[in-house]
């Protein structure tokens, strides 16, 4: 295999060097594992926390429901990647089935499959948290050193390569209309500009948790438990005494019948903003104000497809490199819902399932695939008083589901976003523009599209909505009546449970959340390390 | 196909109740979460729906077309087996419902799948796609995404849409 010769595989090398990795799928009997700190989830929050606590000298156990994969497993094929690396085979949906949610489920979590976009938490978002949620320490100044540390650690920097055509068309169209755009910073090191970030990086260029913090934690003595579904925490008074896990088979779907009991001094919940509140709900964690699982936010995302005379080839080249915050910054944060414009990568499965229609219309759309430019708008959820997010609840079998309904203020934002995107695409020279909506078709001019979009019913299942960012559900707040977690990430009413992931956020971020999770959880984990060891926490190095 | 369109408009809540009851009846025989099973009637349904969903993406020549549909049925089955058990059960309920003669006639306005014309199947899909019951719209989306996604996941179908596929040396 030429690949093994050319691309070093840090996971294979680490395993050969003696990393402690337990694949629960292989267990044939009950197992108990003890640690100082058990971290549930290995994504942006769990990965950062694992490295900081392991470097502090604590015995760390990382519990992950997905599998440990590495560059040699990433073959850039959607058919393999979605079932292996995503929650619910990339088909996780809201309760009403109207919104498709992309979240990772593998070692590294969503960081293994995200599109590398790296933004610090917008100052307006932090100001809102200080004002509305009493998070007085969450100032730009206080967080800046933590963002800077994680940017160094994860190679987050300007990316010098010119954008692919798909991204450049957003820039060109916006330029023509006087709408400012800027370049997206990326967490890559030696990127080949392949365009397959969503299927796992085959060259280890993306600085996900899989190739950075988790190998470092394992090198410093942490244990990784994979194929283990965290079922519930068991309480003894106000302390979590243990965590019960169900072992899943190698397919990650069917339980093997084996169980793992995890005992630890401290538990960090970092399963992402659907699974974390669900674990705490199954565990019946204290929730005197009925907040747990509520105010779970998305960036509801609407999509517009433009057909161009020239080839766009949205599958080739770094996926997200140009953005515009024009429609976030030109209006009040708690007024009509604003949106961020970005460009998604286009691959056959993602594209064919996203584009509306069937039969001849769909077949014809697919034949135009190389000429399609797509742009998307992420709606900033959770700031307007009628934008209150959804609620994580448990199905009969205990699995998690997000009950989330688009409010009228969000639908209003969706319509304005579809209008803005169509206008930009026509300005960039699109021959036709198709808003992704069951009742829309390809429109041949901006005038025609404007009239049609103004009349399209904004309704679930008719307007296609997706989301790759889930936030909230275990909100932190300075006030116990508006958050189950305090500003230090500690779960209120429990002595030894913290939450370190996007479920902490009391609103959506209004930007791709990975760097917000890295910076904020680095600060929380450092505070926790100091508390548990009595010594200053180690600083992460590049 | 005007008569089948009318039957759509009439079903309303009775249809929803039936869809729910179909799941309920099924679940009584399947107490524990089970993997999805594609039986003969499910295969017949897919063999009728796949050509309507994919249009001219399917080859026209008879022998090649038959083989393509059979492959597509198998790819859909595999895609369903990659879903969590709770989702597999929902898909199983939908397939069982569409196999049940009264439900198929009432909810889909379709004769036995083997006898349904292309236009009847297209009418059924469009009816569910625009149905006022979101339950049926969701079922349409499930069929759309399973069939389109598993078809275009196949490297054999990439050339037709101008997709070169990933770099050979790494894939």
XYZ file of C-alpha atoms in Angstrom:
713
model
C 0.000 0.000 0.000
C 1.607 3.192 -1.238
C -0.353 5.238 1.264
C 1.267 3.727 4.349
C 4.680 4.546 2.953
C 3.874 8.133 2.215
C 1.670 9.265 5.094
C 2.722 8.563 8.668
C -0.134 7.185 10.745
C 0.078 8.648 14.264
C -2.663 6.354 15.547
C -0.952 3.160 14.381
C 2.351 4.428 15.785
C 0.722 5.348 19.081
C -0.953 1.972 19.463
C 2.377 0.285 18.726
C 4.022 2.424 21.419
C 1.632 1.093 24.042
C -1.306 3.486 24.281
C -3.998 2.173 26.609
C -7.011 1.728 24.345
C -9.883 -0.584 25.257
C -12.374 -1.403 22.499
C -15.558 -2.300 24.368
C -16.735 -4.271 21.328
C -14.117 -6.909 22.159
C -15.071 -7.381 25.815
C -16.381 -10.816 26.775
C -17.168 -10.081 30.408
C -18.065 -7.236 32.753
C -15.286 -4.700 33.243
C -14.602 -1.959 35.770
C -12.191 0.874 34.976
C -11.002 3.412 37.556
C -9.631 6.868 36.938
C -9.160 10.227 38.611
C -11.304 11.852 35.944
C -13.636 10.202 33.437
C -14.400 12.300 30.361
C -17.501 11.306 28.420
C -16.961 12.216 24.781
C -13.791 12.855 22.794
C -14.713 15.846 20.627
C -13.706 19.489 20.897
C -14.508 19.721 24.624
C -13.481 16.224 25.697
C -10.242 16.231 23.708
C -8.982 19.528 25.103
C -9.965 18.556 28.636
C -8.239 15.168 28.318
C -4.933 16.704 27.299
C -4.904 19.360 30.018
C -5.841 16.936 32.796
C -3.414 14.261 31.615
C -0.560 16.785 31.446
C -1.504 17.862 34.966
C -0.687 14.339 36.099
C -4.218 13.086 36.596
C -5.262 9.602 35.532
C -7.743 10.234 32.757
C -10.243 7.922 31.071
C -11.924 9.007 27.834
C -15.235 7.275 27.042
C -16.327 7.355 23.374
C -19.367 5.756 21.716
C -17.739 5.701 18.285
C -14.691 3.865 17.032
C -11.009 4.788 16.888
C -10.196 5.425 13.221
C -7.123 6.883 11.619
C -5.887 8.371 8.355
C -5.533 4.959 6.752
C -9.271 4.360 7.328
C -10.303 7.650 5.703
C -10.928 6.728 2.063
C -12.845 9.859 1.081
C -16.016 7.930 0.319
C -19.325 9.108 1.680
C -20.752 5.572 1.694
C -18.183 4.528 4.292
C -17.672 7.806 6.131
C -21.225 8.693 7.120
C -22.144 5.398 8.835
C -18.704 5.088 10.450
C -18.045 8.633 11.626
C -21.363 10.415 12.214
C -24.160 10.293 14.769
C -26.989 8.169 13.361
C -25.212 7.627 10.044
C -25.357 11.393 9.313
C -29.164 11.105 9.293
C -29.849 12.385 12.817
C -33.025 14.433 12.688
C -35.126 16.640 14.863
C -38.233 15.002 16.318
C -40.438 16.283 13.467
C -37.851 15.042 10.912
C -37.683 18.546 9.422
C -34.024 19.316 10.209
C -31.077 17.059 9.443
C -28.280 17.308 12.013
C -24.663 16.508 11.225
C -22.613 15.564 14.299
C -19.545 13.366 14.573
C -19.456 10.085 16.456
C -15.918 8.772 16.421
C -12.740 9.417 18.378
C -12.300 13.172 17.936
C -16.062 13.680 17.623
C -17.150 16.338 15.176
C -13.596 17.690 14.955
C -12.662 14.576 12.959
C -15.265 15.375 10.290
C -15.784 19.134 10.396
C -14.846 21.549 7.638
C -12.046 23.289 9.641
C -13.676 26.734 9.979
C -12.222 28.493 13.016
C -13.717 31.637 14.531
C -13.299 33.085 18.023
C -16.599 33.621 19.855
C -18.004 36.853 18.414
C -17.722 39.795 20.864
C -21.444 40.528 20.486
C -22.273 36.976 21.632
C -20.037 37.302 24.712
C -21.525 40.705 25.548
C -25.013 39.161 25.382
C -23.952 36.344 27.748
C -22.515 38.838 30.232
C -25.667 40.924 30.141
C -28.375 38.269 29.979
C -26.777 35.299 31.750
C -24.573 36.965 34.351
C -21.419 35.409 32.892
C -19.270 38.332 33.992
C -15.965 36.521 33.386
C -16.789 35.845 29.751
C -15.204 38.969 28.341
C -13.234 39.167 25.143
C -10.150 40.178 27.149
C -10.430 37.315 29.636
C -10.900 34.709 26.899
C -8.321 36.044 24.434
C -5.339 34.209 25.998
C -7.275 30.926 25.909
C -8.223 31.361 22.270
C -4.613 32.306 21.502
C -3.328 29.203 23.303
C -5.672 26.893 21.384
C -4.921 28.630 18.084
C -1.228 27.873 18.635
C -1.953 24.324 19.762
C -4.188 23.536 16.758
C -2.405 25.566 14.063
C -5.367 27.863 13.589
C -4.161 30.513 11.188
C -4.833 32.379 7.982
C -4.711 29.971 5.093
C -2.720 31.306 2.157
C -4.113 29.142 -0.660
C -6.635 30.874 -2.961
C -10.249 29.749 -2.417
C -11.784 27.141 -4.710
C -14.314 28.374 -7.274
C -17.236 27.439 -5.040
C -15.989 29.801 -2.308
C -14.701 32.430 -4.706
C -18.152 32.822 -6.270
C -19.526 33.886 -2.884
C -16.762 36.499 -2.683
C -17.324 37.695 -6.263
C -21.095 37.985 -5.957
C -20.908 39.748 -2.615
C -18.247 42.147 -3.944
C -20.529 43.189 -6.791
C -23.226 44.064 -4.267
C -20.875 45.868 -1.875
C -21.244 43.119 0.755
C -17.958 42.562 2.612
C -16.492 39.055 2.831
C -13.371 37.742 4.537
C -11.197 34.646 4.599
C -11.884 31.846 7.094
C -9.045 30.772 9.363
C -8.461 27.011 9.371
C -6.916 24.489 11.753
C -4.669 22.676 9.306
C -0.984 21.879 9.045
C 0.329 20.826 5.641
C -3.136 20.714 4.028
C -3.309 19.087 0.570
C -6.380 21.131 -0.418
C -8.274 17.921 -1.235
C -11.757 18.982 -0.132
C -12.734 15.852 1.798
C -12.567 17.194 5.384
C -16.086 15.895 6.069
C -14.984 12.288 5.591
C -11.979 12.377 7.917
C -8.623 13.789 6.859
C -6.623 11.140 4.970
C -3.363 13.092 5.354
C -3.629 14.084 9.053
C -3.410 17.729 8.022
C -6.554 18.758 9.856
C -5.591 19.422 13.456
C -8.590 17.624 14.931
C -8.629 16.138 18.404
C -7.868 12.778 16.770
C -4.322 13.833 15.859
C -3.563 16.461 18.538
C -4.906 16.430 22.092
C -6.011 12.797 22.265
C -2.641 11.315 21.203
C -0.997 13.694 23.676
C -3.324 12.594 26.483
C -2.736 8.912 25.647
C 1.018 9.497 25.611
C 0.660 10.926 29.101
C -1.073 7.847 30.438
C -4.744 8.424 29.648
C -6.948 5.448 28.742
C -9.354 5.511 25.809
C -12.495 3.355 25.901
C -14.254 3.093 22.523
C -17.586 1.597 21.394
C -18.918 2.450 24.865
C -22.278 4.180 25.152
C -22.578 6.181 28.375
C -25.963 5.157 29.786
C -26.154 6.876 33.158
C -24.314 8.262 36.127
C -24.990 6.626 39.481
C -25.257 8.980 42.441
C -24.182 8.651 46.029
C -25.605 11.729 47.723
C -24.450 14.712 45.677
C -21.568 12.816 44.081
C -21.405 10.769 40.914
C -20.010 7.479 42.106
C -19.825 5.670 38.760
C -20.834 5.711 35.121
C -22.578 2.736 33.531
C -21.671 2.074 29.893
C -23.129 -0.311 27.342
C -20.678 -1.990 24.993
C -21.572 -1.682 21.309
C -20.492 -4.181 18.666
C -17.957 -3.292 15.975
C -20.765 -1.856 13.820
C -21.476 0.720 16.543
C -25.188 -0.122 16.398
C -26.101 -3.254 18.316
C -25.163 -3.681 22.013
C -23.055 -6.762 22.688
C -24.698 -7.419 26.051
C -21.523 -6.469 27.947
C -21.237 -3.493 30.276
C -18.442 -1.349 31.637
C -18.542 0.382 35.009
C -16.382 3.496 35.248
C -15.423 4.802 38.690
C -13.820 8.211 39.036
C -13.281 11.101 41.446
C -14.634 13.525 38.892
C -16.764 13.215 35.741
C -16.647 15.594 32.769
C -19.654 15.382 30.460
C -18.580 16.264 26.901
C -20.849 14.299 24.576
C -22.123 17.242 22.547
C -25.279 19.266 22.902
C -27.735 16.433 22.270
C -26.005 13.539 24.010
C -24.792 15.470 27.076
C -28.202 16.692 28.250
C -29.609 13.240 27.390
C -27.058 11.480 29.616
C -27.872 13.837 32.500
C -31.624 13.366 31.907
C -31.260 9.570 31.938
C -29.228 9.947 35.138
C -31.950 12.116 36.707
C -29.440 14.835 37.566
C -30.815 17.587 39.806
C -32.813 20.102 37.805
C -34.911 22.205 40.214
C -35.759 24.844 37.597
C -36.512 22.368 34.789
C -33.724 23.726 32.584
C -31.899 20.553 31.558
C -32.205 19.861 27.822
C -34.050 23.123 27.231
C -32.741 26.002 25.143
C -30.893 23.629 22.854
C -29.887 25.646 19.824
C -28.961 25.010 16.244
C -27.681 27.240 13.564
C -30.625 26.353 11.312
C -29.125 26.397 7.846
C -30.841 27.108 4.541
C -29.182 26.509 1.207
C -29.232 28.071 -2.246
C -27.883 26.374 -5.377
C -26.741 28.373 -8.393
C -25.942 26.899 -11.806
C -23.019 28.453 -13.622
C -21.797 28.234 -17.213
C -18.289 27.448 -16.003
C -17.339 24.430 -13.917
C -17.446 25.024 -10.169
C -16.483 21.538 -8.916
C -17.477 22.190 -5.334
C -16.025 18.822 -4.334
C -12.422 19.950 -4.991
C -10.399 22.162 -2.669
C -10.713 23.309 0.925
C -14.419 23.340 1.746
C -14.976 26.590 3.644
C -12.622 29.496 3.095
C -14.809 32.581 2.475
C -17.568 33.973 4.692
C -19.659 37.076 5.195
C -20.969 38.406 8.495
C -22.693 41.321 6.782
C -26.153 40.040 7.692
C -25.133 39.495 11.323
C -23.451 42.828 11.846
C -25.938 45.128 10.161
C -28.725 44.455 12.648
C -29.262 44.267 16.411
C -28.282 40.912 17.921
C -31.706 40.480 19.538
C -33.660 41.911 16.609
C -34.660 40.167 13.370
C -32.570 36.986 13.146
C -29.200 37.497 11.471
C -27.263 34.964 9.434
C -23.710 34.094 8.495
C -22.970 33.193 4.878
C -20.590 30.345 4.022
C -20.078 27.757 1.290
C -20.530 23.998 1.802
C -18.497 21.331 0.010
C -20.501 19.354 -2.544
C -20.227 15.582 -2.755
C -22.695 13.221 -4.446
C -24.534 11.887 -1.379
C -24.697 15.219 0.437
C -25.796 16.956 -2.761
C -28.320 14.364 -3.976
C -30.056 14.096 -0.624
C -30.137 17.856 -0.098
C -31.533 18.868 -3.481
C -35.322 18.740 -3.508
C -37.480 16.951 -6.025
C -37.453 13.513 -7.624
C -37.591 11.846 -11.004
C -36.524 13.857 -14.053
C -36.061 17.140 -12.186
C -33.690 15.495 -9.732
C -31.825 13.528 -12.409
C -31.295 16.739 -14.387
C -30.045 18.590 -11.289
C -27.551 15.785 -10.693
C -26.228 15.998 -14.263
C -25.415 19.666 -13.604
C -23.423 18.726 -10.494
C -19.994 20.088 -11.601
C -21.571 23.429 -12.522
C -23.378 23.959 -9.227
C -22.320 26.564 -6.696
C -23.939 26.283 -3.301
C -24.022 28.777 -0.515
C -25.570 28.473 2.898
C -26.829 30.735 5.644
C -26.427 29.860 9.337
C -29.219 31.501 11.331
C -28.146 32.953 14.690
C -30.498 31.243 17.135
C -31.232 32.159 20.755
C -30.951 35.939 20.965
C -34.398 37.167 19.947
C -36.946 36.587 22.705
C -38.973 34.365 20.336
C -35.938 32.275 19.412
C -35.756 29.888 22.364
C -34.281 26.798 20.765
C -35.568 23.271 21.210
C -35.600 20.634 23.904
C -33.668 17.400 24.189
C -35.909 14.629 25.413
C -35.599 10.865 25.783
C -37.382 8.367 23.574
C -38.937 5.279 25.155
C -35.669 3.398 24.703
C -33.696 6.158 26.458
C -32.053 7.459 23.297
C -31.815 11.194 22.721
C -33.971 13.238 20.403
C -34.123 16.972 19.807
C -37.611 18.443 19.678
C -37.011 21.671 17.798
C -39.482 23.860 15.980
C -38.536 26.783 13.799
C -40.206 29.869 15.278
C -41.729 32.575 13.036
C -38.703 34.823 13.660
C -36.408 32.065 12.377
C -38.574 31.483 9.301
C -38.427 35.205 8.637
C -34.634 34.955 8.782
C -34.708 31.916 6.481
C -36.639 33.828 3.826
C -34.313 36.848 4.016
C -31.334 34.490 3.788
C -32.691 32.746 0.676
C -33.247 36.177 -0.904
C -29.750 37.395 -0.031
C -28.101 34.231 -1.341
C -30.023 34.285 -4.627
C -29.119 37.926 -5.209
C -25.433 37.190 -4.549
C -25.450 34.175 -6.862
C -27.013 36.141 -9.711
C -24.512 38.937 -9.099
C -21.744 36.334 -9.437
C -23.130 35.327 -12.842
C -25.427 32.376 -12.072
C -27.538 31.208 -15.026
C -30.220 29.967 -12.635
C -30.705 29.887 -8.876
C -32.660 27.202 -7.006
C -33.512 27.842 -3.351
C -33.520 24.438 -1.642
C -37.251 24.191 -1.062
C -39.809 21.600 -2.165
C -41.915 24.180 -3.956
C -39.089 26.099 -5.609
C -37.574 25.566 -9.033
C -34.646 26.985 -10.952
C -35.213 30.707 -11.503
C -33.551 32.456 -14.425
C -33.263 35.995 -13.067
C -32.971 37.814 -9.781
C -36.315 39.512 -10.405
C -38.031 36.161 -10.904
C -36.299 34.592 -7.913
C -37.106 37.555 -5.657
C -40.796 37.335 -6.447
C -40.887 33.541 -6.055
C -38.949 33.438 -2.762
C -41.192 36.135 -1.309
C -44.141 33.791 -1.919
C -42.622 30.423 -0.903
C -44.262 28.992 2.212
C -41.675 28.877 4.999
C -42.697 25.611 6.639
C -41.064 22.466 8.040
C -40.343 19.828 5.365
C -41.004 22.349 2.585
C -38.002 24.591 3.214
C -35.059 22.230 3.527
C -33.164 22.970 6.754
C -29.977 21.359 8.020
C -27.609 22.049 10.887
C -24.059 21.058 11.708
C -23.877 22.971 14.988
C -25.776 22.011 18.132
C -25.352 24.156 21.237
C -27.001 24.590 24.640
C -29.157 22.247 26.701
C -26.836 22.350 29.748
C -26.545 26.106 29.785
C -24.083 27.877 32.024
C -25.229 30.990 33.766
C -24.271 33.180 36.689
C -27.794 32.620 37.982
C -29.100 29.176 38.929
C -32.536 30.050 37.538
C -31.167 30.323 34.003
C -28.452 27.668 33.870
C -27.797 24.173 35.268
C -24.045 24.811 35.073
C -22.099 27.682 36.646
C -19.522 29.868 34.930
C -16.765 27.430 35.927
C -18.463 24.568 34.087
C -19.576 22.846 37.311
C -23.016 21.235 37.336
C -25.068 22.863 40.092
C -26.101 20.613 42.960
C -23.437 17.999 42.212
C -20.000 17.923 43.819
C -17.981 16.213 41.081
C -19.617 16.732 37.675
C -18.580 19.281 35.030
C -19.854 19.955 31.527
C -17.225 20.806 28.897
C -18.758 21.069 25.442
C -21.070 23.160 23.285
C -24.028 22.258 25.483
C -22.727 24.918 27.899
C -23.511 27.792 25.607
C -26.577 29.784 26.685
C -27.279 30.778 23.057
C -25.957 29.715 19.700
C -22.559 31.212 18.874
C -23.381 32.877 15.557
C -20.243 31.303 14.063
C -18.887 27.783 13.594
C -18.440 26.752 17.235
C -15.255 24.653 17.293
C -12.855 27.382 18.465
C -15.412 28.630 21.018
C -15.476 25.125 22.507
C -11.667 24.809 22.422
C -10.986 28.141 24.113
C -13.735 28.022 26.715
C -13.169 24.387 27.715
C -9.395 24.971 27.896
C -10.077 27.597 30.528
C -12.571 25.396 32.401
C -10.289 22.337 32.276
C -7.357 24.389 33.542
C -9.442 25.555 36.503
C -10.504 21.972 37.169
C -6.909 20.690 36.947
C -5.782 23.285 39.463
C -8.595 22.381 41.807
C -7.959 18.624 41.600
C -4.166 18.766 41.876
C -3.600 21.919 43.930
C -1.062 23.074 41.342
C -1.287 25.509 38.422
C -2.503 23.793 35.262
C -0.046 23.133 32.437
C -0.205 25.364 29.375
C -0.725 23.603 26.048
C 2.047 24.034 23.504
C 1.863 23.799 19.725
C -54.291 9.540 -12.062
C -56.880 11.999 -10.952
C -58.700 9.417 -8.837
C -55.592 8.575 -6.835
C -54.944 12.272 -6.271
C -58.446 12.590 -4.855
C -57.929 9.687 -2.521
C -54.960 11.554 -1.067
C -57.073 14.504 -0.203
C -59.624 12.336 1.596
C -57.419 10.289 3.864
C -56.537 12.987 6.388
C -56.534 11.854 9.962
C -57.710 8.358 9.172
C -54.475 7.907 7.292
C -52.412 9.158 10.189
C -54.239 6.850 12.570
C -53.565 3.946 10.278
C -49.886 4.802 10.010
C -49.672 4.916 13.782
C -51.658 1.681 14.148
C -49.438 -0.042 11.606
C -46.455 0.723 13.811
C -48.293 -0.380 16.904
C -49.353 -3.719 15.461
C -45.882 -4.318 14.170
C -44.260 -3.499 17.472
C -46.357 -6.038 19.357
C -44.621 -8.752 17.394
C -41.199 -7.164 17.753
C -40.750 -6.228 21.419
C -36.964 -5.733 21.349
C -35.192 -3.429 18.882
C -34.396 -5.482 15.827
C -32.383 -4.914 12.722
C -34.332 -3.987 9.623
C -35.431 -6.907 7.452
C -36.290 -6.379 3.795
C -38.922 -8.934 2.800
C -40.343 -9.648 -0.645
C -43.103 -7.080 -0.376
C -40.582 -4.434 0.694
C -38.472 -5.342 -2.319
C -41.465 -4.975 -4.623
C -42.219 -1.546 -3.167
C -38.627 -0.363 -3.628
C -38.455 -1.811 -7.138
C -41.466 0.347 -8.017
C -40.368 3.506 -6.172
C -36.698 3.568 -7.216
C -37.343 4.258 -10.946
C -39.830 7.007 -10.067
C -37.333 8.602 -7.685
C -34.269 8.395 -9.897
C -35.773 9.219 -13.288
C -33.332 8.986 -16.182
C -30.412 8.364 -13.851
C -31.413 4.715 -14.348
C -30.344 3.073 -17.610
C -33.093 2.636 -20.211
C -32.094 -0.721 -21.769
C -34.301 -3.386 -20.201
C -31.732 -5.900 -18.959
C -29.380 -3.242 -17.637
C -32.273 -1.419 -16.013
C -33.506 -4.517 -14.213
C -30.032 -5.235 -12.887
C -29.572 -1.606 -11.786
C -32.841 -1.597 -9.881
C -31.940 -4.853 -8.143
C -28.581 -3.382 -7.121
C -30.238 -0.180 -5.941
C -32.680 -2.179 -3.782
C -29.725 -3.906 -2.141
C -27.881 -0.603 -1.587
C -30.946 0.893 0.098
C -31.153 -2.157 2.350
C -27.511 -1.718 3.354
C -28.002 2.010 3.970
C -30.908 1.254 6.320
C -28.766 -1.286 8.204
C -26.301 1.540 8.946
C -28.937 3.495 10.877
C -29.456 3.266 14.647
C -31.942 0.590 15.711
C -34.645 3.154 16.573
C -34.445 4.567 13.035
C -34.349 1.078 11.502
C -37.604 0.343 13.289
C -39.227 3.488 11.931
C -38.215 2.536 8.405
C -39.480 -1.005 9.027
C -42.847 0.408 10.105
C -43.012 2.490 6.931
C -42.123 -0.465 4.709
C -44.634 -2.736 6.455
C -47.307 -0.119 6.070
C -46.645 0.299 2.371
C -46.835 -3.479 2.006
C -50.193 -3.746 3.737
C -52.849 -3.769 1.001
C -55.465 -1.499 2.642
C -52.871 1.032 3.777
C -51.158 1.016 0.402
C -54.445 1.751 -1.344
C -55.641 4.334 1.163
C -52.382 6.142 1.889
C -50.562 5.735 -1.395
C -53.459 5.275 -3.814
C -51.543 2.428 -5.419
C -52.579 -1.035 -6.675
C -50.183 -3.900 -5.859
C -46.672 -2.460 -6.404
C -45.936 -4.898 -9.231
C -48.944 -3.545 -11.148
C -48.410 0.170 -10.439
C -47.610 2.359 -13.425
C -44.737 4.826 -13.324
C -47.242 7.681 -13.297
C -49.110 6.195 -10.337
C -45.904 5.886 -8.345
C -44.865 9.441 -9.256
C -48.295 10.651 -8.165
C -47.878 8.841 -4.859
C -44.471 10.440 -4.262
C -45.693 13.923 -5.162
C -48.777 13.435 -2.977
C -46.709 12.558 0.088
C -44.141 15.243 -0.676
C -46.798 17.950 -0.530
C -49.096 16.266 1.983
C -50.522 18.352 4.785
C -49.588 15.605 7.262
C -45.957 16.111 8.124
C -45.763 12.423 9.013
C -46.216 11.531 5.335
C -43.908 14.316 4.179
C -41.282 12.848 6.512
C -41.847 9.406 4.990
C -41.354 10.896 1.506
C -38.089 12.492 2.643
C -36.923 9.168 4.074
C -37.529 7.428 0.718
C -35.944 10.344 -1.185
C -32.795 10.408 0.915
C -32.347 6.635 1.175
C -32.772 6.067 -2.561
C -30.917 9.117 -3.907
C -28.155 8.867 -1.308
C -27.453 5.188 -1.815
C -27.558 5.519 -5.629
C -25.128 8.421 -5.849
C -22.837 6.860 -3.231
C -21.882 4.260 -5.838
C -18.701 4.969 -7.845
C -20.403 3.357 -10.874
C -22.815 6.306 -10.978
C -20.281 9.099 -10.618
C -19.209 9.480 -14.226
C -22.771 10.291 -15.293
C -22.784 13.344 -13.016
C -19.271 14.531 -13.790
C -17.813 13.596 -10.414
C -14.253 12.294 -10.716
C -14.228 10.745 -7.234
C -11.430 11.127 -4.719
C -7.730 10.960 -5.527
C -7.015 7.346 -6.462
C -3.761 7.152 -4.503
C -5.571 7.862 -1.232
C -8.913 6.174 -1.689
